[in-house]
CSV table of C-alpha atoms in Angstrom, one decimal:
chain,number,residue,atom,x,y,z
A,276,UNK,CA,104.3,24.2,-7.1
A,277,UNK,CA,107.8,24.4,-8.8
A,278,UNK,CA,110.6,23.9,-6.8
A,279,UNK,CA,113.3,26.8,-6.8
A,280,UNK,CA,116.8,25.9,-7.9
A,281,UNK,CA,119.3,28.1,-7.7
A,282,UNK,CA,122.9,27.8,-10.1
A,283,UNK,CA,125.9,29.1,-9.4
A,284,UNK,CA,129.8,28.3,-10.4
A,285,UNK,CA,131.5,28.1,-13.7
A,286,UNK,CA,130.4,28.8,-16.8
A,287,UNK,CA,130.9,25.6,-18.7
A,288,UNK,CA,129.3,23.4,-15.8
A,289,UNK,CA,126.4,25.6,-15.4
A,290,UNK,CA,126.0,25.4,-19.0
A,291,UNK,CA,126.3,21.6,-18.8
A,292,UNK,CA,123.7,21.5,-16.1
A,293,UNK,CA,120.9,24.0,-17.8
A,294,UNK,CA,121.2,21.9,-21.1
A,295,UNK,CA,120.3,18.8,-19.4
A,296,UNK,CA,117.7,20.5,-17.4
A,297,UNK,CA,116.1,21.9,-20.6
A,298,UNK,CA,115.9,18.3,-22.4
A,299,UNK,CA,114.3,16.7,-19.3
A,300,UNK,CA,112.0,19.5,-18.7
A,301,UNK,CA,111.4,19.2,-15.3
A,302,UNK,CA,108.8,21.3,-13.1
A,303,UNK,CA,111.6,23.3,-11.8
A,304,UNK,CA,112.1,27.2,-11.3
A,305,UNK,CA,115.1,27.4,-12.5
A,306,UNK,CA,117.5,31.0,-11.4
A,307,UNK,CA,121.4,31.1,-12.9
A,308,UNK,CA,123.5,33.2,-10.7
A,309,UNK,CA,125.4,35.4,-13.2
A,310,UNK,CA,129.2,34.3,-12.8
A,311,UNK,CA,131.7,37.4,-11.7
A,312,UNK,CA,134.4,37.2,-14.4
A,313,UNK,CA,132.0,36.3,-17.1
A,314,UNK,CA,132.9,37.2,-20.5
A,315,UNK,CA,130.9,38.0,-23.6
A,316,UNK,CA,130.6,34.4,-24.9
A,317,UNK,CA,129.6,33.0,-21.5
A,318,UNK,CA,126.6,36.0,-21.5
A,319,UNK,CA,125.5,35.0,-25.1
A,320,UNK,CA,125.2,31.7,-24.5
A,321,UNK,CA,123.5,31.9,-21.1
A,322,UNK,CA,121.5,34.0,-22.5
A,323,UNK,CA,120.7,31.3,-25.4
A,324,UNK,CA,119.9,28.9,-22.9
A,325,UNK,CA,117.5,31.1,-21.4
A,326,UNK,CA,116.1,31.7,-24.6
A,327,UNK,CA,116.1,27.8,-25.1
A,328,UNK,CA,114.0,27.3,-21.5
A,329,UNK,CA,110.9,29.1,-23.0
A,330,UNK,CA,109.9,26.3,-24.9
A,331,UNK,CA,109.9,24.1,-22.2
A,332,UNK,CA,106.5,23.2,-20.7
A,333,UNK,CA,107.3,23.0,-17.0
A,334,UNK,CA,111.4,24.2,-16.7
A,335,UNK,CA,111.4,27.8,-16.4
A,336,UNK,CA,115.0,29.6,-16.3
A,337,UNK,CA,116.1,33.4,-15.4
A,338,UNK,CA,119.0,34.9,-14.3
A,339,UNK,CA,118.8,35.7,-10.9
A,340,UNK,CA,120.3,37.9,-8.0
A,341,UNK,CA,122.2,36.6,-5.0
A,342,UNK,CA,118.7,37.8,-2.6
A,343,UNK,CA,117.0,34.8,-4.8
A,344,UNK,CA,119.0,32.3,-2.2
A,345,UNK,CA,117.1,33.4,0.5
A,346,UNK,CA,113.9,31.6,-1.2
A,347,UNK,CA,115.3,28.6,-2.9
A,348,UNK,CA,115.1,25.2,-2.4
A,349,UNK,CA,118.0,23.7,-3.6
A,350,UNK,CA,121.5,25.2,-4.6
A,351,UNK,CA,123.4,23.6,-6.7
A,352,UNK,CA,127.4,24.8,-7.3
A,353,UNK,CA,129.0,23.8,-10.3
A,354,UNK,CA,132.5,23.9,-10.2
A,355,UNK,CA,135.4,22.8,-12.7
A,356,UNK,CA,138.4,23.6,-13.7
A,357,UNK,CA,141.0,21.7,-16.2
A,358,UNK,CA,142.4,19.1,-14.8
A,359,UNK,CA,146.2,18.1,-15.1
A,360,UNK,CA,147.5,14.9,-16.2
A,361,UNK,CA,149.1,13.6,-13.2
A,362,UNK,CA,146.8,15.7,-10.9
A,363,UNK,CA,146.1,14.2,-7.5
A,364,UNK,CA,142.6,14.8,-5.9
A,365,UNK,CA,143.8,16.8,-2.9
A,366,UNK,CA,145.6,19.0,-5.7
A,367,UNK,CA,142.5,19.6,-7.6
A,368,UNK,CA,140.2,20.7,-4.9
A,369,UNK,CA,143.1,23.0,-3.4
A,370,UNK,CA,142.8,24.6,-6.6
A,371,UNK,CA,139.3,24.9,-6.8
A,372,UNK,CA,138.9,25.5,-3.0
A,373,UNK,CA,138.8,29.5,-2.6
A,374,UNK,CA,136.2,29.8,-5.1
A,375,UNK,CA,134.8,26.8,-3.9
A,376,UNK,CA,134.2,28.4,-0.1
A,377,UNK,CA,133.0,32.0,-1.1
A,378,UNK,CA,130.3,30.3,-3.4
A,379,UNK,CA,129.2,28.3,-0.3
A,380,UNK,CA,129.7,31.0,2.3
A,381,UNK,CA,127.9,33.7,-0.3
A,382,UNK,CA,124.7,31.3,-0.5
A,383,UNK,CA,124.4,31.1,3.4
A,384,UNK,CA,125.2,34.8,4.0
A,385,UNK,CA,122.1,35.2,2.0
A,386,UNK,CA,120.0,33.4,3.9
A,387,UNK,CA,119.8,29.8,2.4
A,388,UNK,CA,118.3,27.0,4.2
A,389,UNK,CA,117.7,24.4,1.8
A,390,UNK,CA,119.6,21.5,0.2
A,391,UNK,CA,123.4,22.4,-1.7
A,392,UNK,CA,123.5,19.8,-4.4
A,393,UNK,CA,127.6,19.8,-5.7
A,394,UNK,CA,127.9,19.5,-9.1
A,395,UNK,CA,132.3,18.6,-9.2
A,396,UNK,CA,134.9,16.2,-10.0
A,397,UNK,CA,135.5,15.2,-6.2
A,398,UNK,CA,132.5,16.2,-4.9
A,399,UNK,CA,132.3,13.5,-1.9
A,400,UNK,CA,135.6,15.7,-0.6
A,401,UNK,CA,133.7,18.9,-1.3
A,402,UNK,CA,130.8,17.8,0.6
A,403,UNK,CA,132.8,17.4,3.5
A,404,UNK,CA,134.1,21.0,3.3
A,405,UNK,CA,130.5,22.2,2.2
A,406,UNK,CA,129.6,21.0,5.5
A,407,UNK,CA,132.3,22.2,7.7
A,408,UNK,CA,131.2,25.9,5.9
A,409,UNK,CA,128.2,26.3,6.3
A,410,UNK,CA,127.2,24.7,9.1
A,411,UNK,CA,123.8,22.9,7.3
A,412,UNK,CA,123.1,19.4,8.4
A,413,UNK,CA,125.0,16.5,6.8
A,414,UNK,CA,121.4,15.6,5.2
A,415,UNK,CA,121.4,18.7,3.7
A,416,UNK,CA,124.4,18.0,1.3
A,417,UNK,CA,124.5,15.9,-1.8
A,418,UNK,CA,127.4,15.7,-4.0
């Protein structure tokens, strides 16, 4: 049985993620959350990689719905955002922090109980907050 894997966060990070997926070809189910403010490009090339997926042998990829992270196994949020120069790490993740908190409390709203996998420059401070959040075991986190 394929595990479920559920993607959500930016476009260029998901896209990142999915390309990597498809050259290793793992037995993974894999489900892309659509991304709110995605533009035309973002769809096109999603919808490449989708395209890309079927010639995998075991990594299957479709673009999912946010009732899909009821039955997943692992979430992974991918997050990013350009970075500034002299950019501090608390300055970063404040920036990325309100999106960061209405991914993680949309997938437990919807019924998640698996493992959230953060995909993020400074992803040991968002597993902290992942944790505070959501309320899932500390064993349940990776970053």
């Amino acid at each position: 049985m394929k595990a479920k894997v559920v993607i959500c966060g930016d476009t260029s990070r998901i896209d990142s993620f999915l390309t990597t997926m498809i050259m290793k070809d793992p037995s993974v189910a894999g489900i892309v959350l659509p991304v709110e403010s995605e533009t035309e490009n973002s769809d096109t090339a999603l919808s490449a990689l989708v395209t890309a997926a079927h010639l995998c042998q075991q990594f299957s990829l479709t673009v999912g719905k946010n009732e899909d992270l009821a039955s997943a196994d692992v979430v992974v949020i991918a997050l990013e955002r350009p970075q500034i120069a002299a950019e501090d790490m608390l300055t970063y993740v404040q920036g990325i922090m309100p999106k960061f908190r209405k991914l993680v409390n949309s997938v437990i709203e919807n019924g998640f109980k698996g493992k959230i996998l953060i995909s993020a420059p400074f992803d040991e401070l968002l597993v902290y907050f992942a944790w505070r959040f959501s309320g899932l075991p500390q064993t349940q986190l990776l970053g």
